[in-house]
Each structure stands twice: as structure tokens, then as C-alpha cells.
mmCIF file of C-alpha atoms and ligand atoms in Angstrom:
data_model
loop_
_atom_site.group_PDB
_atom_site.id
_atom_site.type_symbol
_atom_site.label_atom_id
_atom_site.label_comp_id
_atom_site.label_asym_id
_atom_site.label_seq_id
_atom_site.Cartn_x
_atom_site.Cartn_y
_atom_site.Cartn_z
ATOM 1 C CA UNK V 571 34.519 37.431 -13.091
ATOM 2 C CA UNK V 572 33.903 41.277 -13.572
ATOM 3 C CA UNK V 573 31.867 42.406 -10.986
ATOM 4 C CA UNK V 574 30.403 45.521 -9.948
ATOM 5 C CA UNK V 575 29.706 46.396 -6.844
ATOM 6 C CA UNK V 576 26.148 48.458 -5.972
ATOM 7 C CA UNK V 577 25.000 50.307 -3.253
ATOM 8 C CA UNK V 578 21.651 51.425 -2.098
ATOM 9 C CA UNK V 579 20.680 53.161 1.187
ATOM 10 C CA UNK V 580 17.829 56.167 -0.156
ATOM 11 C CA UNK V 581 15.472 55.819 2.506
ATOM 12 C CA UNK V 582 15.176 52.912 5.118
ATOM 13 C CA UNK V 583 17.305 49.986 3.489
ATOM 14 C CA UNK V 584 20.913 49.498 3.158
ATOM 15 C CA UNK V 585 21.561 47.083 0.587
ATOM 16 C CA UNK V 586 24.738 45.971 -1.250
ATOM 17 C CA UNK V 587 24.978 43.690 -4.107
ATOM 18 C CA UNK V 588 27.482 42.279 -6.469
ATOM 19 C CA UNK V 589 26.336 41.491 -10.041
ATOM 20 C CA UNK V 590 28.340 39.494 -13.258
ATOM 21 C CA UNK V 591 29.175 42.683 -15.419
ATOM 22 C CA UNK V 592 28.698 39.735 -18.262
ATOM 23 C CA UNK V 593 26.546 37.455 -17.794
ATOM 24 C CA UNK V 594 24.065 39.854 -15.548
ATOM 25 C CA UNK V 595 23.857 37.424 -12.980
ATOM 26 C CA UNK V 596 23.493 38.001 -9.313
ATOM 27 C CA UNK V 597 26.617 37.295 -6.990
ATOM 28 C CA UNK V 598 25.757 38.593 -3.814
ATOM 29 C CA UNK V 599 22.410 40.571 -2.399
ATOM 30 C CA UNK V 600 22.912 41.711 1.095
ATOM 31 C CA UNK V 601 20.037 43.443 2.513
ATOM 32 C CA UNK V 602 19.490 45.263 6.508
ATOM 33 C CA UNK V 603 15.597 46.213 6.678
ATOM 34 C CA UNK V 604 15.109 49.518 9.100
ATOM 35 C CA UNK V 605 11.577 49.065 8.958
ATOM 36 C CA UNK V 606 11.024 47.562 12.471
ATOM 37 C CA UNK V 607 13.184 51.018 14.158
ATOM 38 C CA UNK V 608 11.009 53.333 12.158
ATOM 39 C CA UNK V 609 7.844 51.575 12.843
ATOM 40 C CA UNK V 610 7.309 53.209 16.312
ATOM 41 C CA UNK V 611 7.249 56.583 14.443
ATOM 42 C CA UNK V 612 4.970 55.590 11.811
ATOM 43 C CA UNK V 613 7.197 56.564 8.980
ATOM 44 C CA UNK V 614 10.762 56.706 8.629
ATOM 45 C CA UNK V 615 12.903 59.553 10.697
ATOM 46 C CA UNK V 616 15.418 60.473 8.498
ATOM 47 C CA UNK V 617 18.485 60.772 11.160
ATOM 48 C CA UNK V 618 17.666 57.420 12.715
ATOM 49 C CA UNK V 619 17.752 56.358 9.470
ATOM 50 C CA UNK V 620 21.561 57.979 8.527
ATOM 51 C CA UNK V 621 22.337 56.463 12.185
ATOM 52 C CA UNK V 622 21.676 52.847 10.925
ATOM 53 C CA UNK V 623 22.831 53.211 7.391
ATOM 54 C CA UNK V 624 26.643 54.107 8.882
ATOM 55 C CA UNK V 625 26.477 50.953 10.689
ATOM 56 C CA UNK V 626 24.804 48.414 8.098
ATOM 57 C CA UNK V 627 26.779 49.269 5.353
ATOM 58 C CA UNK V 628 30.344 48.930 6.274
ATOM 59 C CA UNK V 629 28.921 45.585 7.620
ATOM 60 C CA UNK V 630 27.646 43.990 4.442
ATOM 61 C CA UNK V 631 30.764 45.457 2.797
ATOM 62 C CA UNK V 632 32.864 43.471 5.322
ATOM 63 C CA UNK V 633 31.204 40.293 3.860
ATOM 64 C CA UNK V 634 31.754 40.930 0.096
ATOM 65 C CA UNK V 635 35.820 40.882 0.896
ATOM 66 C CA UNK V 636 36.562 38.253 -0.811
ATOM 67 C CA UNK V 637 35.748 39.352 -4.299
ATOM 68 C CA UNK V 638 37.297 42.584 -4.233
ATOM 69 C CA UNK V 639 39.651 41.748 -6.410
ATOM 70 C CA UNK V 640 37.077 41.171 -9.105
ATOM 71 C CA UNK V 641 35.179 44.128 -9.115
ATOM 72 C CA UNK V 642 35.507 46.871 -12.027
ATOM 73 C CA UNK V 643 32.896 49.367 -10.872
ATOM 74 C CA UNK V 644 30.488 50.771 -8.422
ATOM 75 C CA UNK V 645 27.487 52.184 -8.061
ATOM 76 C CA UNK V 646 25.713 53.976 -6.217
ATOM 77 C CA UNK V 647 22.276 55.933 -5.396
ATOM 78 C CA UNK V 648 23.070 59.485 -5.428
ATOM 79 C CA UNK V 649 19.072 60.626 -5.889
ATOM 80 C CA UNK V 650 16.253 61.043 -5.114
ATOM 81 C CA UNK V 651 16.094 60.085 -1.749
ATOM 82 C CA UNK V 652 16.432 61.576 1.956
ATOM 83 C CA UNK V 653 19.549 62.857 1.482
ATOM 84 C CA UNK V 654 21.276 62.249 5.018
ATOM 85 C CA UNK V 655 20.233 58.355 3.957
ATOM 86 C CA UNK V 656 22.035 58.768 0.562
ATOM 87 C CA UNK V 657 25.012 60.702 1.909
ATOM 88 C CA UNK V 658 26.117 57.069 4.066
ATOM 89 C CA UNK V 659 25.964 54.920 0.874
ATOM 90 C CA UNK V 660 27.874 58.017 -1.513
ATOM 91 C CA UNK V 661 30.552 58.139 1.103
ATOM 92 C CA UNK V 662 31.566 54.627 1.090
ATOM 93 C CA UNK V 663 31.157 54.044 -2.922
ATOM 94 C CA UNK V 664 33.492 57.163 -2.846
ATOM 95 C CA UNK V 665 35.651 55.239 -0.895
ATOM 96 C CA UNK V 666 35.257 51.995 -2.267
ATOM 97 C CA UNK V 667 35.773 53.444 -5.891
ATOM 98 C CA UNK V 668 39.520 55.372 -4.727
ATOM 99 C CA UNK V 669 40.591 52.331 -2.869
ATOM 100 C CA UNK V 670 39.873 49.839 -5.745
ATOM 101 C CA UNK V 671 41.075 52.340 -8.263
ATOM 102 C CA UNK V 672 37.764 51.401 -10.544
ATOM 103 C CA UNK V 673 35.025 54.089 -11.759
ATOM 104 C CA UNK V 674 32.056 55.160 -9.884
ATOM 105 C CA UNK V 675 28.530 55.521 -11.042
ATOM 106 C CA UNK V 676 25.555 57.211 -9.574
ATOM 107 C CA UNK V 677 22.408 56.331 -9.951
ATOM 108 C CA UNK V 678 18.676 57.651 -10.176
ATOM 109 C CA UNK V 679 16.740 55.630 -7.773
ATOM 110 C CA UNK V 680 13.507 55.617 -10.083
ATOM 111 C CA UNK V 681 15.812 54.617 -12.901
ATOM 112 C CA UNK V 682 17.157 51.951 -10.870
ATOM 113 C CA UNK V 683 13.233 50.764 -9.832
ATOM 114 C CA UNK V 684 12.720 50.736 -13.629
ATOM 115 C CA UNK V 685 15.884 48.062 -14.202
ATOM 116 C CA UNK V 686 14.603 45.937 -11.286
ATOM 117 C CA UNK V 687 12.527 44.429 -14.121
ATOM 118 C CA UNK V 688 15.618 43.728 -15.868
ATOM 119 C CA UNK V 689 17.439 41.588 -13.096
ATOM 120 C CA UNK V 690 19.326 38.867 -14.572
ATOM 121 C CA UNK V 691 17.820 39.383 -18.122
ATOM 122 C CA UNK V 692 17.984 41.951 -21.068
ATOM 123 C CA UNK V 693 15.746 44.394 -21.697
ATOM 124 C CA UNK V 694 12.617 44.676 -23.250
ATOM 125 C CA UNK V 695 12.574 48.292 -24.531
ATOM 126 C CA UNK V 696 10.621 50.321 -25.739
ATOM 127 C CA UNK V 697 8.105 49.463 -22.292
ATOM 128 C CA UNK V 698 5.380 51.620 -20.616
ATOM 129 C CA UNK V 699 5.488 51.313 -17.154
ATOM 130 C CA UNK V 700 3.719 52.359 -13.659
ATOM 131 C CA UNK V 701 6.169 53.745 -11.064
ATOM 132 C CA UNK V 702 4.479 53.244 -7.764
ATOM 133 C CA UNK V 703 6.482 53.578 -4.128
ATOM 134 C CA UNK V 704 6.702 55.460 -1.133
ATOM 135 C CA UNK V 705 8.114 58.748 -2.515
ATOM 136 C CA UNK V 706 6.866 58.499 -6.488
ATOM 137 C CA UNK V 707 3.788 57.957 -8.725
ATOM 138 C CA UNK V 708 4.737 58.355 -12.563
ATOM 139 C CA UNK V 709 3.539 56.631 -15.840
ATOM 140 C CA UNK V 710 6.713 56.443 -18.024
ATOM 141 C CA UNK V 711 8.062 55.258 -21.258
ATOM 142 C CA UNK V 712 11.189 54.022 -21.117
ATOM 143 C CA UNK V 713 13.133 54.125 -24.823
ATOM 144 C CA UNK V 714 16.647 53.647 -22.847
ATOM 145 C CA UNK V 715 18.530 53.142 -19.844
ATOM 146 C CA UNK V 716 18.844 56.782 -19.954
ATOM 147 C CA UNK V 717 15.037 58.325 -21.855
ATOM 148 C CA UNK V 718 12.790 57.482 -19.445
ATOM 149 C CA UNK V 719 9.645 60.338 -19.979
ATOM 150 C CA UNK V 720 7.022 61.167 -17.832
ATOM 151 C CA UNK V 721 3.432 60.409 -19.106
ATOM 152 C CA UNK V 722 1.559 61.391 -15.752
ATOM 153 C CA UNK V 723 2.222 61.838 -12.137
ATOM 154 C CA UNK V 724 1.019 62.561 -9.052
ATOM 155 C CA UNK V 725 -0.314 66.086 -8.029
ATOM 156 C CA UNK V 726 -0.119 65.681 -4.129
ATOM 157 C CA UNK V 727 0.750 62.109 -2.361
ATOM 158 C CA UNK V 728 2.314 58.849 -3.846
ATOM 159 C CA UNK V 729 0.575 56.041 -3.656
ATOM 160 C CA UNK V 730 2.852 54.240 -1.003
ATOM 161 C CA UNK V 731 2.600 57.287 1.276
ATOM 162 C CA UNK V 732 -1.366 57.029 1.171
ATOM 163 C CA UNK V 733 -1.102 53.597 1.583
ATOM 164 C CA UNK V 734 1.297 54.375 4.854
ATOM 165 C CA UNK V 735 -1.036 57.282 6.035
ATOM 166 C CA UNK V 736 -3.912 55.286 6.184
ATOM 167 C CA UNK V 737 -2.638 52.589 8.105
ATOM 168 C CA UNK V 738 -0.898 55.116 10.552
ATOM 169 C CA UNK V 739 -4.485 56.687 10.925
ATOM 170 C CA UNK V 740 -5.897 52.902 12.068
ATOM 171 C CA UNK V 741 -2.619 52.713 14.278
ATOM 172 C CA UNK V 742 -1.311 49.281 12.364
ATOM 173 C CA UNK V 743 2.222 50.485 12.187
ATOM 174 C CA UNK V 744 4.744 51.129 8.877
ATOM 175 C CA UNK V 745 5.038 50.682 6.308
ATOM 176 C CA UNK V 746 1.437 50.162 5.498
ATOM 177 C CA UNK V 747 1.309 48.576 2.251
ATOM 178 C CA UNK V 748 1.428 45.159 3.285
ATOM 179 C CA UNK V 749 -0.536 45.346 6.081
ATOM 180 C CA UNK V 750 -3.594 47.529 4.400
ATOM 181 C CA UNK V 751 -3.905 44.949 1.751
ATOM 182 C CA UNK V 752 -3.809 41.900 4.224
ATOM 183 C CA UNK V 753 -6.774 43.806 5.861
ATOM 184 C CA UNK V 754 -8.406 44.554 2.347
ATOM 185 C CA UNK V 755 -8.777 40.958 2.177
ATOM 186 C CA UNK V 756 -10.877 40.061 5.057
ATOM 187 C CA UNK V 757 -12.958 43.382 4.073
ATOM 188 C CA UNK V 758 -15.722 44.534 2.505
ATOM 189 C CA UNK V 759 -14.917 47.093 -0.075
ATOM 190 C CA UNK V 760 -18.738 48.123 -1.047
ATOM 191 C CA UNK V 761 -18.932 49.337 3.136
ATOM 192 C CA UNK V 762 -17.646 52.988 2.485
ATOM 193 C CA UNK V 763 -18.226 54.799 -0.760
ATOM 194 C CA UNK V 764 -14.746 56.612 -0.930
ATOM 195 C CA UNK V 765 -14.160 59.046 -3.759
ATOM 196 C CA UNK V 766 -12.443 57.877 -6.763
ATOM 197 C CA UNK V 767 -9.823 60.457 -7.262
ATOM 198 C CA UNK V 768 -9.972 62.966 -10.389
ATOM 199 C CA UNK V 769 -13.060 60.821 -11.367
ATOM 200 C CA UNK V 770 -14.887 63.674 -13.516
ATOM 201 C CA UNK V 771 -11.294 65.364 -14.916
ATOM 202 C CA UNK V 772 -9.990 64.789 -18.576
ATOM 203 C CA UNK V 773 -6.894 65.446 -16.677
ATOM 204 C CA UNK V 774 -3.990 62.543 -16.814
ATOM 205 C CA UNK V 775 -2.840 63.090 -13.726
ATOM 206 C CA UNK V 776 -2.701 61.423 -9.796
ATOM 207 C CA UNK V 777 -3.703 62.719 -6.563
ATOM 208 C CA UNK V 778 -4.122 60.634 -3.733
ATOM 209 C CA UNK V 779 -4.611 63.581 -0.763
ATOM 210 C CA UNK V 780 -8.411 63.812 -1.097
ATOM 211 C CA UNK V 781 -9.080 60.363 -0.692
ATOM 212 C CA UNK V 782 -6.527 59.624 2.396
ATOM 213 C CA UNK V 783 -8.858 63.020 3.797
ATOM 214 C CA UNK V 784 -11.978 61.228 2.938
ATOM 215 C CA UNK V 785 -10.227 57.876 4.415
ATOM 216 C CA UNK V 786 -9.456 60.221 7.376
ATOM 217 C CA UNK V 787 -12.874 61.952 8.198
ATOM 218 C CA UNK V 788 -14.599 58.065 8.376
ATOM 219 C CA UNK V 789 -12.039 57.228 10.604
ATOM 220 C CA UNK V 790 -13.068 60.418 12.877
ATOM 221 C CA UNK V 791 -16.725 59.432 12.772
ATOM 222 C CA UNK V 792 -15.862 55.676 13.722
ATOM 223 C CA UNK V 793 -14.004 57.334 16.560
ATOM 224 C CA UNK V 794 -12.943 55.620 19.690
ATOM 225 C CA UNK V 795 -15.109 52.304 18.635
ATOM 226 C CA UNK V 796 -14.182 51.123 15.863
ATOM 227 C CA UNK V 797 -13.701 47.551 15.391
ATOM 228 C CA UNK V 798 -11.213 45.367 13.351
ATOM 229 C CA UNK V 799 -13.748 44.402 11.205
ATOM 230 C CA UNK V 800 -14.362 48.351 10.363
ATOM 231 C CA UNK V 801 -10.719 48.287 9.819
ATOM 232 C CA UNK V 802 -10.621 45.722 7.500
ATOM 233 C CA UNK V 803 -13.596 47.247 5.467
ATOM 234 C CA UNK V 804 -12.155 50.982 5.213
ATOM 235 C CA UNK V 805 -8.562 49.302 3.940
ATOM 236 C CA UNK V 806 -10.619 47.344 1.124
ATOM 237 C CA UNK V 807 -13.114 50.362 0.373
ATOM 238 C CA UNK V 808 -9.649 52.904 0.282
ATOM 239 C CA UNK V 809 -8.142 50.036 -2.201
ATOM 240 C CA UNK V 810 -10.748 49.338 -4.515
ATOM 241 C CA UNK V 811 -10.716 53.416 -4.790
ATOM 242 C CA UNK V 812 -7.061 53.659 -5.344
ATOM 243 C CA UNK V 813 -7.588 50.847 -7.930
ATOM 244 C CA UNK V 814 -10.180 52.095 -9.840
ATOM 245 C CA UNK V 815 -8.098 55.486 -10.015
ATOM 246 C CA UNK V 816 -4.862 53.800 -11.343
ATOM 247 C CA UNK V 817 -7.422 51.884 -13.569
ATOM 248 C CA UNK V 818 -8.900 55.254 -14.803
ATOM 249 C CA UNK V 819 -6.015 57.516 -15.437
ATOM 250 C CA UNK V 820 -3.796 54.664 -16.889
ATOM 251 C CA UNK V 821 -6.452 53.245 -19.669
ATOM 252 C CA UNK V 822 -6.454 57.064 -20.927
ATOM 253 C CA UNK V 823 -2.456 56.452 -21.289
ATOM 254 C CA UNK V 824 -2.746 52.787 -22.990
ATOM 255 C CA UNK V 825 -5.471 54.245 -25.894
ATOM 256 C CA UNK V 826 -2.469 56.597 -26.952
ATOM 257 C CA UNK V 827 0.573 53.886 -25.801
ATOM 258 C CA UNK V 828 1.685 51.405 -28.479
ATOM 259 C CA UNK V 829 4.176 49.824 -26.571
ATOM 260 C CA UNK V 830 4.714 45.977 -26.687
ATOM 261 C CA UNK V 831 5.201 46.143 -22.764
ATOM 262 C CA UNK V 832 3.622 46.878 -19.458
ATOM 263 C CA UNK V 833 5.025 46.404 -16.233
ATOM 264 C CA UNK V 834 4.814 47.681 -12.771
ATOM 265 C CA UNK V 835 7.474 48.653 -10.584
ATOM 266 C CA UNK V 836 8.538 50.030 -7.338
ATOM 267 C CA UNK V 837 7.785 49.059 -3.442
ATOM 268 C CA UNK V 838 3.526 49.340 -4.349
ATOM 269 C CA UNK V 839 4.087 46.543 -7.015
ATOM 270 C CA UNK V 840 4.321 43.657 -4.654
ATOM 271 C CA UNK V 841 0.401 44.052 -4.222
ATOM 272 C CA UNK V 842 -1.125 41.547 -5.866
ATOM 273 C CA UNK V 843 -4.853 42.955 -6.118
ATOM 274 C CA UNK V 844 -3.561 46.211 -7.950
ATOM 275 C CA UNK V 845 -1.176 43.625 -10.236
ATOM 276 C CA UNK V 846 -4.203 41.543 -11.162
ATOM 277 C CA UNK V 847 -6.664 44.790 -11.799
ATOM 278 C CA UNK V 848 -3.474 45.721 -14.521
ATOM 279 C CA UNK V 849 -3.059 42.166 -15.539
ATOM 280 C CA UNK V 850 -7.053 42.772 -17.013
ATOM 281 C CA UNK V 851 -5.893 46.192 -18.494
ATOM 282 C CA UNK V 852 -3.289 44.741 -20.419
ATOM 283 C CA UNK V 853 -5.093 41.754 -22.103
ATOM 284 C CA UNK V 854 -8.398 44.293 -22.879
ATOM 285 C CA UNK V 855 -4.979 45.987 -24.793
ATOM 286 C CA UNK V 856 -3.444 43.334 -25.895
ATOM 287 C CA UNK V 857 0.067 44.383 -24.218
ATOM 288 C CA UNK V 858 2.356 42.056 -22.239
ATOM 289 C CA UNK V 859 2.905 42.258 -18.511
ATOM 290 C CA UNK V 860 6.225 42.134 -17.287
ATOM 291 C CA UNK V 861 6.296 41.027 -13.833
ATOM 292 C CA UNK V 862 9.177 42.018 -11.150
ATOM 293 C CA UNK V 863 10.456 39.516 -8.803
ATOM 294 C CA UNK V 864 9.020 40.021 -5.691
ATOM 295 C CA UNK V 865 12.272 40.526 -3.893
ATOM 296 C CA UNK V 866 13.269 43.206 -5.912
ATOM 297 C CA UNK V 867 9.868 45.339 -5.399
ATOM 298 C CA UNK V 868 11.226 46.989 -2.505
ATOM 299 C CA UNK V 869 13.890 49.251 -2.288
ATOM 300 C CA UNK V 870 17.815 47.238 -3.305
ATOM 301 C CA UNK V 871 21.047 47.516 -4.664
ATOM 302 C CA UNK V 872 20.561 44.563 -7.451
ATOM 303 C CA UNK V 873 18.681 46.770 -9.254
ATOM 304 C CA UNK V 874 20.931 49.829 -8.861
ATOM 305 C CA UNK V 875 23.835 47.914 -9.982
ATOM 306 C CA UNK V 876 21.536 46.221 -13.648
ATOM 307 C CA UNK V 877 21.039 49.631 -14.300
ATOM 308 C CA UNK V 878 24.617 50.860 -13.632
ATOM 309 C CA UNK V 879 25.841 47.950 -16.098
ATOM 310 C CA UNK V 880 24.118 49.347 -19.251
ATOM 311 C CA UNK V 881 25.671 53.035 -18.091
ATOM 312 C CA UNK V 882 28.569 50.906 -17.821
ATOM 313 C CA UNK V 883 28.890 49.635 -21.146
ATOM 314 C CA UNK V 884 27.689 52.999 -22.909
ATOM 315 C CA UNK V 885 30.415 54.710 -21.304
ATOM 316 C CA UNK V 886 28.365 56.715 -19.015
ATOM 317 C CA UNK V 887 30.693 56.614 -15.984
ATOM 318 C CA UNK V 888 31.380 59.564 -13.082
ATOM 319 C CA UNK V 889 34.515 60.351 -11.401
ATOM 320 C CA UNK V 890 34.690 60.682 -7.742
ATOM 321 C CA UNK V 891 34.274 64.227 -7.637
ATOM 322 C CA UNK V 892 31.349 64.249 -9.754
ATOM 323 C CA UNK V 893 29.586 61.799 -7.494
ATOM 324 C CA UNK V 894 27.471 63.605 -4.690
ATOM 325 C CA UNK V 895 23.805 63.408 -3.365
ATOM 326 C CA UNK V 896 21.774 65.116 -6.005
ATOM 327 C CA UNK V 897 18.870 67.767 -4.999
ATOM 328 C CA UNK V 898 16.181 66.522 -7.377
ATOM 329 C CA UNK V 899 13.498 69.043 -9.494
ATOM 330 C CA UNK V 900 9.967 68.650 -9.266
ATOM 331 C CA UNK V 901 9.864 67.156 -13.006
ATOM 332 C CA UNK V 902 6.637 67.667 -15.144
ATOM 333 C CA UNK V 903 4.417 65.671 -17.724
ATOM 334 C CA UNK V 904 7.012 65.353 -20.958
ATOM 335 C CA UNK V 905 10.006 65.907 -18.894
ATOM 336 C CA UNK V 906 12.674 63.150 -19.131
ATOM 337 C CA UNK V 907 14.088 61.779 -15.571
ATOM 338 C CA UNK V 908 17.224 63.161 -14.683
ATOM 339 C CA UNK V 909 20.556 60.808 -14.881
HETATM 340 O O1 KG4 F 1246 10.033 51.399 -3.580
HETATM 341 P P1 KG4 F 1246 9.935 51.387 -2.104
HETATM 342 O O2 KG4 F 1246 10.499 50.192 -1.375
HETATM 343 O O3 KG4 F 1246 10.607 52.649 -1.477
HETATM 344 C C1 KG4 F 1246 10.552 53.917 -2.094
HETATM 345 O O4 KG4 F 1246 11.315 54.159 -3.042
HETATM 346 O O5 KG4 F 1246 9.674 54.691 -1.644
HETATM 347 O O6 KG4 F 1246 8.385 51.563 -1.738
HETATM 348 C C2 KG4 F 1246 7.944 51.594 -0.419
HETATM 349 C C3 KG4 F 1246 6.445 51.799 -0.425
HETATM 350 C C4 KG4 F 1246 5.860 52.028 0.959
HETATM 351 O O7 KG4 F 1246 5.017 53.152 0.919
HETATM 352 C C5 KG4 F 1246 5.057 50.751 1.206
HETATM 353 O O8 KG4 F 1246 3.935 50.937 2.053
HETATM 354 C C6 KG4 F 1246 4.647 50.381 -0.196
HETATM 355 O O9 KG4 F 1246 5.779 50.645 -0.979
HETATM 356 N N1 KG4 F 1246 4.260 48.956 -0.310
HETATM 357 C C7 KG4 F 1246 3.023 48.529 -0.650
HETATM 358 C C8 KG4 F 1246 3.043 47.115 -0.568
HETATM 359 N N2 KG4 F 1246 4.300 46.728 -0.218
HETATM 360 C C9 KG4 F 1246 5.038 47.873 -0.056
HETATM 361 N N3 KG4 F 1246 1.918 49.215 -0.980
HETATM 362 C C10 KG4 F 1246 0.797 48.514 -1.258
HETATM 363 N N4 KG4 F 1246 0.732 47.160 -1.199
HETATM 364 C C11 KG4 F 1246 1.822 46.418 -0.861
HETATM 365 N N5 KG4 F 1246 1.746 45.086 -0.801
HETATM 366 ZN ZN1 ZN F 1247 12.280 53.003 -4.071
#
């Protein structure tokens, strides 16, 4: 087998994986979860964070031994990310790369989110697609593994973050995706009138800071009091407003979008209420959803190395001293991501 051998550590997960260069299948997915150490915090603390990286990952390399021999590159995530996190997982691909003799590839993160939807299957290009996680918020069209433009993004918070501030404001611990829309469910969302973001602008664009602010002020006014049940009815009010902005801004992008494809992508895509609100969008547009794997939502190296396979094979490969954690631009509407 030709294998190469991926490596993802960004923020709070240190993941390795081994994928068939060939046949695209998944070898090997080894996965360490920080998320109960940072919870305590509320968010993640970057040098805790390094701290557990340097341990994890020479421990899931440990258990991948065997198939060294069969391994013809690696890749890593060299940006965007916290870079202390990134530096851990750099360091040993570095390593890794000299030792084995094989070339090293590094990877954007948000490119690798895009190829999660491409795990274990070729791509459907051209695709428009909704980048939603803890650090990003972008509409993009991918032409390529490496044209990926920016339609529209966010002018303050990402949508993961607001979903994480919120549920650090009701004290229900990180990260708060998963646990505001559990909540959402047994809510109301008619019981507070949040804002819908941008509502009145012609502007394509995201911001999610007024609304956590309007999320936050309710909170205030509930004060010392406030119930579960007012819990559960300010996560599904601050949902079905997040909704109805992703809803807004994105239909203005699918009048002008003839792509085939629509898909979702990053950590935010494992909710299912904001998949079925775009599942609706799509058919009133008659364009196809393309649905992630759940697993692969969330932060991994699978989809770090699917992406690193089509640099691969287009001869886009890095040598060792190219490879180093990347300082990342604040990119704009019509700029391309950065490889
Ligand atoms: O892509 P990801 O794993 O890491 C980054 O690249 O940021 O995304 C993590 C984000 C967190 O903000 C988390 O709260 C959010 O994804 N998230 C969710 C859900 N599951 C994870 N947000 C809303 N609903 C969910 N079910
Ligand atoms: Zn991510």
C-alpha cells in the first residue's frame, strides 16, 4: 500500500491518520479529544493545549509503527490555527518526513475542512459551500483543491465561537455547540425576539457579535434566577436567529451561484437543525446537498491527509524547510484561501 501519513493538532485535537494514496481509503484514524481539560476554562487555553498535543501525538504515532514502511508522504496542518497547537504537530511531520526520507506537505486547515467532504470518495467540483467552525465563517466556491474563493464572511465572531459564548454565558461548559442545540430542543424559540443579524443590509456579509450581546443583556435581566427552562428557550430563540441569518445572507449567494453542489462543512455542521434549514434552501434551488460524515465534522487528520493526496498527485509538495506554522491574513470577499 502507499500510504500517507496526516497530522492535525490546530486547536484542541491531536489526530493522526493514515489514508490509501490509491484507493483513498482510510487505514488508520487516531483521535485524543482535549475538550474535557479546556472545559473548566470555557474555551481552549492555548498552552494547555501545546502541553497535551506534545504528549498525544508521539502516542498515536507509536501505534501507526507498523506501517511505516508503507508510507510515501506526510502531511501536516501548518495554518490557521493557534500556533503553539500547530507548532507540536509541524515538529513531528518534520521529523517524521527526514526520518522516512518521503516529502512533506502542509496544509490549510479550512482547505482541509473543505476535503472532509471528500473522505473516501472523489470530488464533486465545482461546489459552493458553507464553512462554519470555531475560528471561521466563509461562503466559498471551490473550483480546485487549490481555488477555493471567498463569497462572504464574517465581520466580527464565527459562528462556533457564538455558539461557545453563549453557552459559557449560561455556565454549560465548552464547547457549546452540542450542548446549545440539545437545549434548543426542549425550548421555545418564539420566547425571546433576538435580532436577526444584518437583517435590513444588502450587505453579503456575517456578524454574529450583536446577537451574542443581545443573547448577553437577556441573560443579565434573567439574572441570578433563571431557570433551565429559560435556558433552554434563550438557546432555541439565539438558534432560530442564527438560522434565519445563515438562511438570509446565503439565499442572496445561491440567486447568483450555479453550482451543481452545496454542502456544509466544519465543526458547526454536525447540527442537524441548521443542516435541515439548508437541506430546504437547496431543493427551493434545485442544488444537491452533500453531506459530511459526522465524524469528520470536527476538527481531524483524515481530512488533512484527502486533501494532501490531490496536492500529492499535482505535484504540489514542500520540503522540510519550507514547512513552518504559517501567520495567516485577514482574507477579504474575492480573495482566494491561501495554500
Ligand atoms: O471545526 P471545528 O472542530 O474546529 C475549528 O476549526 O474551529 O469546530 C469547532 C466548533 C466549536 O465552536 C463548536 O462549538 C462547534 O464547532 N460545534 C457546533 C456543534 N458541534 C460543534 N456548533 C453548533 N452545533 C453543533 N452541534
Ligand atoms: Zn476546524
Amino acid at each position: 500500500m502507499n500510504l500517507i501519513l496526516s497530522i492535525e493538532s490546530s486547536c484542541d485535537d491531536s489526530s493522526i491518520a493514515l489514508t490509501n494514496i490509491d484507493t483513498l481509503e482510510v487505514i488508520e484514524h487516531l483521535k485524543i479529544s482535549q475538550e474535557s481539560k479546556h472545559c473548566e476554562y470555557g474555551g481552549v487555553v492555548p498552552e494547555l493545549a501545546s502541553r497535551l498535543h506534545a504528549v498525544a501525538l508521539p502516542n498515536l504515532l507509536e501505534k501507526l509503527k507498523p506501517y511505516f514502511e508503507q508510507i510515501k508522504e506526510v502531511a501536516v496542518t501548518t495554518h490557521p490555527g493557534l500556533s503553539v497547537s500547530l507548532h507540536e504537530g509541524v515538529i513531528m511531520a518534520k521529523a517524521v518526513s527526514s526520518f522516512l526520507g518521503v516529502p512533506i506537505i502542509g496544509v490549510n486547515h479550512l482547505m482541509g475542512h473543505v476535503y472532509s467532504l471528500f473522505i473516501e470518495k472523489q470530488e464533486q467540483l465545482p461546489i459552493l459551500m458553507l464553512l462554519v467552525s470555531g475560528g471561521h465563517t466563509q461562503l466559498l466556491r471551490v473550483e480546485s483543491f487549490n481555488k477555493m474563493q471567498i463569497l462572504a464572511t464574517t465581520i466580527d465572531d464565527s459562528v462556533g465561537e457564538a455558539y461557545d459564548k453563549v453557552a459559557k454565558m449560561l455556565n454549560l461548559g465548552y464547547p457549546g455547540g452540542p450542548i446549545i442545540e440539545k437545549m434548543a430542543k426542549e425550548g421555545s424559540r418564539d420566547r425571546f425576539a433576538f435580532p436577526v443579524p444584518m437583517q435590513n443590509s444588502p450587505l453579503v456579509a456575517f456578524s454574529l457579535s450583536g446577537l451574542k450581546n443581545a443573547v448577553r443583556l437577556e441573560i443579565e435581566r434573567l439574572g441570578e434566577g433563571i431557570t433551565h427552562s429559560n435556558k433552554c428557550d434563550i438557546a432555541a430563540s439565539f438558534e432560530y436567529a442564527v438560522i434565519r441569518h445563515l438562511i438570509q445572507k446565503s439565499k442572496k449567494v445561491f440567486k447568483s451561484d450555479a453550482s451543481r453542489y452545496f454542502a456544509i462543512v466544519g465543526g458547526v455542521s454536525a447540527n442537524s437543525y441548521i443542516k435541515d434549514n439548508f437541506k430546504s434552501l437547496c431543493k427551493e434551488f434545485n442544488k444537491e446537498l452533500l453531506e459530511v460524515e459526522l465524524k469528520y465534522c470536527s476538527d481531524n487528520a483524515v481530512m488533512v491527509g484527502r486533501w494532501a493526496i490531490e496536492a500529492y498527485k499535482n505535484g504540489n509538495i514542500n520540503t522540510i524547510e519550507d514547512i513552518n506554522v504559517k501567520a495567516t491574513k485577514r482574507l477579504n470577499v474575492g480573495d482566494l484561501l491561501e495554500l
